[in-house]
Short mmCIF file of C-alpha atoms in Angstrom, two decimals:
data_model
loop_
_atom_site.label_atom_id
_atom_site.label_comp_id
_atom_site.label_asym_id
_atom_site.label_seq_id
_atom_site.Cartn_x
_atom_site.Cartn_y
_atom_site.Cartn_z
CA MET P 1 38.39 31.26 96.96
CA GLY P 2 37.91 27.80 95.41
CA THR P 3 38.18 24.26 96.67
CA GLY P 4 41.14 23.25 94.54
CA GLY P 5 43.43 20.31 95.16
CA GLY P 6 45.80 20.15 98.05
CA ALA P 7 47.46 17.85 100.53
CA VAL P 8 45.27 15.47 102.45
CA ASN P 9 45.94 15.88 106.16
CA ALA P 10 43.24 13.60 107.52
CA PRO P 11 44.30 10.03 108.29
CA ALA P 12 42.76 7.23 106.28
CA HIS P 13 39.97 5.28 107.93
CA GLY P 14 40.70 1.81 109.25
CA PRO P 15 43.32 0.31 111.50
CA GLU P 16 46.72 1.91 111.47
CA PRO P 17 49.49 -0.45 110.40
CA SER P 18 51.81 -1.62 113.12
CA SER P 19 55.44 -0.64 112.88
CA ALA P 20 56.46 -4.14 114.02
CA VAL P 21 54.98 -5.94 111.03
CA LEU P 22 57.67 -7.81 109.11
CA ILE P 23 56.71 -8.28 105.48
CA THR P 24 59.98 -9.60 104.10
CA GLU P 25 62.27 -12.49 104.84
CA ALA P 26 65.21 -10.14 105.37
CA GLU P 27 67.22 -10.40 108.56
CA PRO P 28 66.76 -7.74 111.23
CA SER P 29 69.22 -4.88 110.89
CA TYR P 30 72.57 -5.00 112.67
CA GLU P 31 71.40 -2.26 115.06
CA ASP P 32 68.28 -4.26 116.01
CA GLN P 33 70.35 -7.40 116.59
CA LEU P 34 72.84 -5.44 118.70
CA ALA P 35 70.05 -3.88 120.77
CA ALA P 36 68.51 -7.31 121.44
CA ARG P 37 71.89 -8.73 122.49
CA LYS P 38 72.47 -5.74 124.81
CA ARG P 39 69.06 -6.30 126.44
CA LYS P 40 69.91 -9.97 127.05
CA TYR P 41 73.28 -9.04 128.57
CA VAL P 42 71.81 -6.38 130.88
CA THR P 43 69.02 -8.73 131.97
CA MET P 44 71.44 -11.51 132.88
CA MET P 45 73.80 -9.17 134.69
CA ALA P 46 70.84 -7.67 136.56
CA CYS P 47 70.00 -11.19 137.77
CA ARG P 48 73.47 -11.47 139.28
CA ILE P 49 72.99 -8.58 141.70
CA PRO P 50 69.99 -10.12 143.52
CA CYS P 51 71.85 -13.44 143.73
CA LEU P 52 74.78 -11.76 145.47
CA VAL P 53 72.47 -9.81 147.79
CA LEU P 54 70.52 -12.96 148.66
CA ALA P 55 73.79 -14.80 149.34
CA GLY P 56 74.72 -12.04 151.81
CA LEU P 57 71.30 -12.06 153.46
CA THR P 58 71.21 -15.84 153.87
CA TYR P 59 74.73 -16.28 155.26
CA HIS P 60 73.36 -18.04 158.42
CA THR P 61 71.99 -20.80 156.17
CA TRP P 62 75.32 -21.69 154.59
CA TRP P 63 73.99 -24.09 151.94
CA LEU P 64 71.51 -21.50 150.64
CA ALA P 65 74.16 -18.76 150.55
CA ILE P 66 76.55 -21.03 148.64
CA THR P 67 73.76 -21.93 146.21
CA PHE P 68 73.19 -18.26 145.42
CA LEU P 69 76.94 -17.73 145.01
CA VAL P 70 77.26 -20.73 142.69
CA ILE P 71 74.43 -19.36 140.57
CA SER P 72 75.96 -15.87 140.41
CA VAL P 73 79.53 -16.89 139.52
CA PRO P 74 78.99 -18.16 135.91
CA LEU P 75 76.40 -15.50 135.02
CA PRO P 76 78.90 -12.94 133.63
CA TRP P 77 80.54 -15.58 131.45
CA VAL P 78 77.20 -16.86 130.15
CA ALA P 79 75.96 -13.29 129.60
CA VAL P 80 79.00 -12.46 127.46
CA LEU P 81 78.63 -15.66 125.43
CA ILE P 82 74.96 -15.01 124.74
CA ALA P 83 75.51 -11.31 124.01
CA ASN P 84 78.28 -12.06 121.50
CA ASP P 85 76.33 -14.79 119.72
CA ARG P 86 74.73 -13.54 116.52
CA PRO P 87 71.75 -15.38 115.10
CA PRO P 88 72.63 -17.89 112.39
CA ARG P 89 72.22 -16.85 108.81
CA LYS P 90 69.24 -18.19 106.97
CA SER P 91 70.02 -20.87 104.45
CA GLU P 92 68.93 -19.65 101.09
CA GLN P 93 67.73 -21.97 98.41
CA VAL P 94 68.92 -20.94 94.98
CA ASN P 95 66.38 -21.39 92.22
CA ARG P 96 68.06 -22.99 89.24
CA TYR P 97 66.54 -23.54 85.86
CA ALA P 98 66.09 -27.24 85.13
CA PRO P 99 65.01 -27.77 81.52
CA GLU P 100 62.51 -30.52 80.91
CA ALA P 101 63.61 -33.48 78.80
CA THR P 102 61.17 -32.89 75.93
CA ARG P 103 63.65 -32.43 73.09
CA ILE P 104 63.68 -34.74 70.09
CA GLU P 105 66.60 -37.11 69.88
CA HIS P 106 69.60 -35.91 67.89
CA ARG P 107 70.61 -39.20 66.31
CA GLU P 108 69.69 -40.27 62.79
CA HIS P 109 66.74 -42.60 62.36
CA ARG P 110 66.18 -45.02 59.45
CA VAL P 111 63.32 -43.92 57.24
CA ILE P 112 61.34 -46.65 55.45
CA ASP P 113 59.55 -45.56 52.27
CA GLY P 114 56.61 -47.70 51.18
#
């Protein structure tokens, strides 16, 4: 029939905006912060497994095996501390109205008539 109005289904020309663009100063959501902390925890705990395996594989070189063990022992503690640490809140500066000192004095002045 006619070429009346309707929904536009074609994408606009030009680069598509990235979903990772942050245009406000707001903090990341709690879910995003939790996901980042989980990734840090899993990464640190995943580093512990190779340390323990390397300690077992290098048992004939006792000093190297002990070094790997010493590295792997505090990793769970450090991983928990880092995973539980939330980023600090941003300090916000409050804008306060400061009136300028341009008012006329309130006291009485002597008037001299000529």
